Amino acid sequence: MRITKRALVPLGLVAAASVALAGCVSSGGSDDAGGTVTYWGAFYAPTTEEAFQEIFVDGFNAENDTQVDMEVKELTTLGQLTDTAVAAGESPDIVYADGPSAASDFARADRTVDLGGYAEEYGWQDAFLPWAYELSTIDGSMRSVPASYGSMVLYYNAAVFEEHGWTPPTTLEEFEQVAQEADDAGMVPLGGGNAGYQGMSEWLITAVFNAAVGPEKIHDVLTGEAEFTDPEFVAAIELVESWIDKGWLAGGAESYFTTDDTANVTGLANGTTAMYLSGTWSFNSLTEVFEDPEQWAWAPLPSLSDDVEPGVFPLAIGTQLSVSADAEDPDAAAAFLDYVAGDVDRALEYTARTGENPPPLQMSADQFPDEVDERTVDLYSQIPETTNVGYATWTFFPPKTDSYLITEFDKVVTGDSTAQEYLAGMQDTFDKEFDAGTTLVPFSPQSEG
Amino acid sequence: MTTETATTGASLAGAPVRRGPRPALRGRPLGARRLRRLLAWVFVTPLLVVNLLVVTGPGLASVYYSFTDWDGLNAPGFVGLANYAEMLRSDAVGTALVHNVLWTLFFLVVPMTMGLVGAFLLSRLRRNQAFFRVLYFVPYVLATVVSAAVWRQLLDPDGGVAAALSTLGLPFLDPLADVNFLGNPSLALGSVAFVNTWQWWGFLLVIFLASMQSVDPALYEAVRLDGAGPVREFWHITLPMIRPTLVFLGLMTIIWSFLVFDYVYVLTQGGPAGSTDVLSTVLYREAFQNQRHGYASAVAMLLSVISAATVLGYLALRRRLRWDV
């Protein structure tokens, strides 16, 4: 084909404009040169954002030449935003992940830097709780930093419990007795649901797996020595099915899909919901929603089978931070990670101001400032002292298994899947990830806290 | 060489035939014509570039990724037709496709009929027509998330419309107390479609009304002289005269119905248990929750094929039926 000058003119124009536009795109990111660390933050409330900005960002910027530039994102979509940005090679310097599994995926794909040298420099191995440190490593080298941790607990309204003469249940029998009496009193016995955020389903499953199946069995599954289709897991899911059939969970199957976290917390506050299995991240929202903030209370999970000791704490890391492989100043980025997650006093100052969960650092009750709510101090004092700790699904389960666990649970609620079918699919999904070597090694049960 | 000789050829019969510029340009200097052509390219180039960067390029990339196991992080590995084979076996995709078809049929019938009838009735109004036009169009300019959030409250089983109606003391409304529009798998898809219709039909009405107002009034006068009533006016004059608009909106309704995502995602995220899943929510879940970008690209290809088939079918019909649109 003969190329004429006439044909070349438009082609040249298209090429020139493409180059110009590409230049515009890339120039947007190159302004970071000159000592800036970019960070995407997401917060429950404006006051939380303000506290983070003052304590961590402004504090770090005042002490360092390199400046942290924080961009605020939507809390519920931060994970997906980051995933997309990492895939496109456009992530901020500090890479957020909603748990160690996602962070390890970034690390295995070499999208984040090896933090082994920084771990030594900042003494992270000694600073963090052993289980959290181990989860943050790949082949013995630290690849991410845990920035907050908590557990699943049972929430209740102390005034309502007192009025009905209930005490926080510790066994399945006690749990079902309270639930039955709450049902008889016209209350929703157990809050739950997944409206607005489908991931709420795994809060329930985490609680039930740990309290009904037990940490040891979960550990065996995660290490390939047992299967989700074993009778203990089937019994746990069937237990949930029985709650749904009785209308105890969220008021029934249909309500499950139209009840969100706010409705559950509000239900506890106004006495229409008796109990709610949720994470310790709810501490701050409970304080805001309850008319008398002193009335909300938490208790360790009851045992939901004879084989599990009452009071298990499923450990969960909700925020795991890494340094992008494309960061222009990884030293400064790592320094900011240490500033956010590596200092007990600073972390607890943030907890005191916001109610947010602290990082899994070695800390004792006397280190908590007086301003920290005593219920928070109580929790973070109990966890290090107990050996009855378990595994939150979003922290210890590989990503695809975790996604299956959430999305397919709908069918259990509607009755379209039996417990056996649901768990068989979960095992099938887990097998693929286990065989691919992308699962995390969990700590040994009865050994950590 | 002058412009004349450069642009003029000869027919087989030997008579000169003009094949060059239009007469309006005759006699203009060469530079002016080139400048004009150059200017045209200058205007169209940004659009071409944007199209290349955000439509054609990603589109071609999706074709490539649909044959890979790309997870968004690691290098994509070629898997041949495995994604397509899995997609064809997938219950989730099959269910979502059925929902898309039902959605399309619903939107071809209900909002289109509402828009047509509403526009026809509105066209007969002599006063306050602008008021109603704005009133019906307002939902269309509301942000999807806002209107979806409002409707989620209105459809709430405890504090919504149904619950309020059931407390009026009218026995036939009592059953509404137990209705959960978005939580019941049998009602959820229809409920989401209803909410989307609330937003959409006003847009159709305004477009149909604009089209009806361009119909020659003499045609209506003629048919009235022949004794036709409003129904026959609508059937024999309005409908044939706005057929281009009707066919175009029908075509776009089909395409948009297969691309529907926003209301479904905001109201139900495809639940309960996949009862409101459509292809785009399956695609989104696979790409951004399960990190299966390769498989999601294959689902995207299915959507593209359906849209392309719709357009080609429309073009074929237009040719066969000699439609003037």
JSON list of N, CA, C and O in Angstrom, two decimals, chain A residues 419-448:
[
{"chain": "A", "resi": 419, "resn": "ALA", "atom": "N", "xyz": [-25.76, -27.27, 53.73]},
{"chain": "A", "resi": 419, "resn": "ALA", "atom": "CA", "xyz": [-24.47, -27.05, 54.38]},
{"chain": "A", "resi": 419, "resn": "ALA", "atom": "C", "xyz": [-23.38, -27.86, 53.68]},
{"chain": "A", "resi": 419, "resn": "ALA", "atom": "O", "xyz": [-22.27, -27.37, 53.44]},
{"chain": "A", "resi": 420, "resn": "GLN", "atom": "N", "xyz": [-23.69, -29.10, 53.32]},
{"chain": "A", "resi": 420, "resn": "GLN", "atom": "CA", "xyz": [-22.70, -29.95, 52.65]},
{"chain": "A", "resi": 420, "resn": "GLN", "atom": "C", "xyz": [-22.28, -29.38, 51.30]},
{"chain": "A", "resi": 420, "resn": "GLN", "atom": "O", "xyz": [-21.09, -29.35, 50.97]},
{"chain": "A", "resi": 421, "resn": "GLU", "atom": "N", "xyz": [-23.26, -28.91, 50.53]},
{"chain": "A", "resi": 421, "resn": "GLU", "atom": "CA", "xyz": [-22.94, -28.36, 49.20]},
{"chain": "A", "resi": 421, "resn": "GLU", "atom": "C", "xyz": [-22.08, -27.10, 49.34]},
{"chain": "A", "resi": 421, "resn": "GLU", "atom": "O", "xyz": [-21.10, -26.92, 48.60]},
{"chain": "A", "resi": 422, "resn": "TYR", "atom": "N", "xyz": [-22.46, -26.25, 50.27]},
{"chain": "A", "resi": 422, "resn": "TYR", "atom": "CA", "xyz": [-21.72, -25.01, 50.48]},
{"chain": "A", "resi": 422, "resn": "TYR", "atom": "C", "xyz": [-20.27, -25.30, 50.87]},
{"chain": "A", "resi": 422, "resn": "TYR", "atom": "O", "xyz": [-19.33, -24.73, 50.31]},
{"chain": "A", "resi": 423, "resn": "LEU", "atom": "N", "xyz": [-20.09, -26.23, 51.79]},
{"chain": "A", "resi": 423, "resn": "LEU", "atom": "CA", "xyz": [-18.74, -26.52, 52.28]},
{"chain": "A", "resi": 423, "resn": "LEU", "atom": "C", "xyz": [-17.92, -27.30, 51.27]},
{"chain": "A", "resi": 423, "resn": "LEU", "atom": "O", "xyz": [-16.70, -27.15, 51.22]},
{"chain": "A", "resi": 424, "resn": "ALA", "atom": "N", "xyz": [-18.59, -28.11, 50.45]},
{"chain": "A", "resi": 424, "resn": "ALA", "atom": "CA", "xyz": [-17.85, -28.84, 49.41]},
{"chain": "A", "resi": 424, "resn": "ALA", "atom": "C", "xyz": [-17.26, -27.85, 48.40]},
{"chain": "A", "resi": 424, "resn": "ALA", "atom": "O", "xyz": [-16.11, -27.99, 47.96]},
{"chain": "A", "resi": 425, "resn": "GLY", "atom": "N", "xyz": [-18.04, -26.85, 48.05]},
{"chain": "A", "resi": 425, "resn": "GLY", "atom": "CA", "xyz": [-17.54, -25.81, 47.14]},
{"chain": "A", "resi": 425, "resn": "GLY", "atom": "C", "xyz": [-16.39, -25.03, 47.77]},
{"chain": "A", "resi": 425, "resn": "GLY", "atom": "O", "xyz": [-15.43, -24.66, 47.10]},
{"chain": "A", "resi": 426, "resn": "MET", "atom": "N", "xyz": [-16.51, -24.80, 49.09]},
{"chain": "A", "resi": 426, "resn": "MET", "atom": "CA", "xyz": [-15.45, -24.07, 49.79]},
{"chain": "A", "resi": 426, "resn": "MET", "atom": "C", "xyz": [-14.14, -24.88, 49.77]},
{"chain": "A", "resi": 426, "resn": "MET", "atom": "O", "xyz": [-13.06, -24.35, 49.54]},
{"chain": "A", "resi": 427, "resn": "GLN", "atom": "N", "xyz": [-14.28, -26.18, 50.01]},
{"chain": "A", "resi": 427, "resn": "GLN", "atom": "CA", "xyz": [-13.09, -27.03, 50.01]},
{"chain": "A", "resi": 427, "resn": "GLN", "atom": "C", "xyz": [-12.46, -27.07, 48.62]},
{"chain": "A", "resi": 427, "resn": "GLN", "atom": "O", "xyz": [-11.23, -27.03, 48.48]},
{"chain": "A", "resi": 428, "resn": "ASP", "atom": "N", "xyz": [-13.30, -27.16, 47.62]},
{"chain": "A", "resi": 428, "resn": "ASP", "atom": "CA", "xyz": [-12.81, -27.20, 46.23]},
{"chain": "A", "resi": 428, "resn": "ASP", "atom": "C", "xyz": [-12.02, -25.92, 45.91]},
{"chain": "A", "resi": 428, "resn": "ASP", "atom": "O", "xyz": [-10.94, -25.97, 45.32]},
{"chain": "A", "resi": 429, "resn": "THR", "atom": "N", "xyz": [-12.56, -24.78, 46.33]},
{"chain": "A", "resi": 429, "resn": "THR", "atom": "CA", "xyz": [-11.88, -23.51, 46.08]},
{"chain": "A", "resi": 429, "resn": "THR", "atom": "C", "xyz": [-10.58, -23.44, 46.87]},
{"chain": "A", "resi": 429, "resn": "THR", "atom": "O", "xyz": [-9.54, -23.00, 46.35]},
{"chain": "A", "resi": 430, "resn": "PHE", "atom": "N", "xyz": [-10.65, -23.90, 48.12]},
{"chain": "A", "resi": 430, "resn": "PHE", "atom": "CA", "xyz": [-9.45, -23.85, 48.96]},
{"chain": "A", "resi": 430, "resn": "PHE", "atom": "C", "xyz": [-8.35, -24.76, 48.41]},
{"chain": "A", "resi": 430, "resn": "PHE", "atom": "O", "xyz": [-7.17, -24.39, 48.40]},
{"chain": "A", "resi": 431, "resn": "ASP", "atom": "N", "xyz": [-8.76, -25.94, 47.94]},
{"chain": "A", "resi": 431, "resn": "ASP", "atom": "CA", "xyz": [-7.76, -26.90, 47.41]},
{"chain": "A", "resi": 431, "resn": "ASP", "atom": "C", "xyz": [-6.92, -26.26, 46.30]},
{"chain": "A", "resi": 431, "resn": "ASP", "atom": "O", "xyz": [-5.70, -26.46, 46.24]},
{"chain": "A", "resi": 432, "resn": "LYS", "atom": "N", "xyz": [-7.58, -25.53, 45.43]},
{"chain": "A", "resi": 432, "resn": "LYS", "atom": "CA", "xyz": [-6.86, -24.91, 44.30]},
{"chain": "A", "resi": 432, "resn": "LYS", "atom": "C", "xyz": [-5.82, -23.91, 44.82]},
{"chain": "A", "resi": 432, "resn": "LYS", "atom": "O", "xyz": [-4.70, -23.84, 44.32]},
{"chain": "A", "resi": 433, "resn": "GLU", "atom": "N", "xyz": [-6.22, -23.12, 45.81]},
{"chain": "A", "resi": 433, "resn": "GLU", "atom": "CA", "xyz": [-5.28, -22.13, 46.35]},
{"chain": "A", "resi": 433, "resn": "GLU", "atom": "C", "xyz": [-4.18, -22.80, 47.17]},
{"chain": "A", "resi": 433, "resn": "GLU", "atom": "O", "xyz": [-3.03, -22.37, 47.14]},
{"chain": "A", "resi": 434, "resn": "PHE", "atom": "N", "xyz": [-4.55, -23.84, 47.88]},
{"chain": "A", "resi": 434, "resn": "PHE", "atom": "CA", "xyz": [-3.55, -24.56, 48.69]},
{"chain": "A", "resi": 434, "resn": "PHE", "atom": "C", "xyz": [-2.52, -25.21, 47.77]},
{"chain": "A", "resi": 434, "resn": "PHE", "atom": "O", "xyz": [-1.30, -25.13, 48.01]},
{"chain": "A", "resi": 435, "resn": "ASP", "atom": "N", "xyz": [-3.01, -25.84, 46.70]},
{"chain": "A", "resi": 435, "resn": "ASP", "atom": "CA", "xyz": [-2.10, -26.49, 45.75]},
{"chain": "A", "resi": 435, "resn": "ASP", "atom": "C", "xyz": [-1.20, -25.47, 45.06]},
{"chain": "A", "resi": 435, "resn": "ASP", "atom": "O", "xyz": [-0.07, -25.78, 44.68]},
{"chain": "A", "resi": 436, "resn": "ALA", "atom": "N", "xyz": [-1.73, -24.25, 44.87]},
{"chain": "A", "resi": 436, "resn": "ALA", "atom": "CA", "xyz": [-0.94, -23.21, 44.20]},
{"chain": "A", "resi": 436, "resn": "ALA", "atom": "C", "xyz": [0.07, -22.57, 45.16]},
{"chain": "A", "resi": 436, "resn": "ALA", "atom": "O", "xyz": [0.89, -21.75, 44.75]},
{"chain": "A", "resi": 437, "resn": "GLY", "atom": "N", "xyz": [0.00, -22.94, 46.43]},
{"chain": "A", "resi": 437, "resn": "GLY", "atom": "CA", "xyz": [0.95, -22.41, 47.41]},
{"chain": "A", "resi": 437, "resn": "GLY", "atom": "C", "xyz": [0.72, -20.97, 47.79]},
{"chain": "A", "resi": 437, "resn": "GLY", "atom": "O", "xyz": [1.64, -20.28, 48.22]},
{"chain": "A", "resi": 438, "resn": "THR", "atom": "N", "xyz": [-0.52, -20.50, 47.64]},
{"chain": "A", "resi": 438, "resn": "THR", "atom": "CA", "xyz": [-0.79, -19.08, 47.95]},
{"chain": "A", "resi": 438, "resn": "THR", "atom": "C", "xyz": [-1.49, -18.92, 49.30]},
{"chain": "A", "resi": 438, "resn": "THR", "atom": "O", "xyz": [-1.97, -17.83, 49.62]},
{"chain": "A", "resi": 439, "resn": "THR", "atom": "N", "xyz": [-1.56, -19.99, 50.09]},
{"chain": "A", "resi": 439, "resn": "THR", "atom": "CA", "xyz": [-2.20, -19.87, 51.41]},
{"chain": "A", "resi": 439, "resn": "THR", "atom": "C", "xyz": [-1.15, -19.46, 52.45]},
{"chain": "A", "resi": 439, "resn": "THR", "atom": "O", "xyz": [0.04, -19.74, 52.30]},
{"chain": "A", "resi": 440, "resn": "LEU", "atom": "N", "xyz": [-1.64, -18.81, 53.50]},
{"chain": "A", "resi": 440, "resn": "LEU", "atom": "CA", "xyz": [-0.75, -18.39, 54.57]},
{"chain": "A", "resi": 440, "resn": "LEU", "atom": "C", "xyz": [-0.59, -19.51, 55.60]},
{"chain": "A", "resi": 440, "resn": "LEU", "atom": "O", "xyz": [-1.48, -20.36, 55.75]},
{"chain": "A", "resi": 441, "resn": "VAL", "atom": "N", "xyz": [0.52, -19.50, 56.29]},
{"chain": "A", "resi": 441, "resn": "VAL", "atom": "CA", "xyz": [0.73, -20.49, 57.34]},
{"chain": "A", "resi": 441, "resn": "VAL", "atom": "C", "xyz": [0.19, -19.91, 58.65]},
{"chain": "A", "resi": 441, "resn": "VAL", "atom": "O", "xyz": [0.71, -18.90, 59.14]},
{"chain": "A", "resi": 442, "resn": "PRO", "atom": "N", "xyz": [-0.87, -20.52, 59.22]},
{"chain": "A", "resi": 442, "resn": "PRO", "atom": "CA", "xyz": [-1.44, -19.97, 60.44]},
{"chain": "A", "resi": 442, "resn": "PRO", "atom": "C", "xyz": [-0.60, -20.35, 61.66]},
{"chain": "A", "resi": 442, "resn": "PRO", "atom": "O", "xyz": [0.13, -21.35, 61.63]},
{"chain": "A", "resi": 443, "resn": "PHE", "atom": "N", "xyz": [-0.70, -19.55, 62.71]},
{"chain": "A", "resi": 443, "resn": "PHE", "atom": "CA", "xyz": [-0.01, -19.92, 63.94]},
{"chain": "A", "resi": 443, "resn": "PHE", "atom": "C", "xyz": [-0.65, -21.17, 64.52]},
{"chain": "A", "resi": 443, "resn": "PHE", "atom": "O", "xyz": [-1.78, -21.53, 64.18]},
{"chain": "A", "resi": 444, "resn": "SER", "atom": "N", "xyz": [0.09, -21.86, 65.39]},
{"chain": "A", "resi": 444, "resn": "SER", "atom": "CA", "xyz": [-0.45, -23.06, 66.01]},
{"chain": "A", "resi": 444, "resn": "SER", "atom": "C", "xyz": [-1.48, -22.68, 67.07]},
{"chain": "A", "resi": 444, "resn": "SER", "atom": "O", "xyz": [-1.25, -21.73, 67.83]},
{"chain": "A", "resi": 445, "resn": "PRO", "atom": "N", "xyz": [-2.61, -23.38, 67.11]},
{"chain": "A", "resi": 445, "resn": "PRO", "atom": "CA", "xyz": [-3.63, -23.03, 68.10]},
{"chain": "A", "resi": 445, "resn": "PRO", "atom": "C", "xyz": [-3.12, -23.29, 69.52]},
{"chain": "A", "resi": 445, "resn": "PRO", "atom": "O", "xyz": [-2.20, -24.08, 69.73]},
{"chain": "A", "resi": 446, "resn": "GLN", "atom": "N", "xyz": [-3.75, -22.63, 70.46]},
{"chain": "A", "resi": 446, "resn": "GLN", "atom": "CA", "xyz": [-3.42, -22.77, 71.88]},
{"chain": "A", "resi": 446, "resn": "GLN", "atom": "C", "xyz": [-1.99, -22.32, 72.20]},
{"chain": "A", "resi": 446, "resn": "GLN", "atom": "O", "xyz": [-1.42, -22.73, 73.20]},
{"chain": "A", "resi": 447, "resn": "SER", "atom": "N", "xyz": [-1.41, -21.52, 71.31]},
{"chain": "A", "resi": 447, "resn": "SER", "atom": "CA", "xyz": [-0.02, -21.12, 71.57]},
{"chain": "A", "resi": 447, "resn": "SER", "atom": "C", "xyz": [0.18, -19.62, 71.54]},
{"chain": "A", "resi": 447, "resn": "SER", "atom": "O", "xyz": [1.21, -19.14, 71.93]},
{"chain": "A", "resi": 448, "resn": "GLU", "atom": "N", "xyz": [-0.79, -18.90, 71.05]},
{"chain": "A", "resi": 448, "resn": "GLU", "atom": "CA", "xyz": [-0.59, -17.46, 70.89]},
{"chain": "A", "resi": 448, "resn": "GLU", "atom": "C", "xyz": [-1.71, -16.70, 71.56]},
{"chain": "A", "resi": 448, "resn": "GLU", "atom": "O", "xyz": [-2.80, -17.20, 71.79]}
]
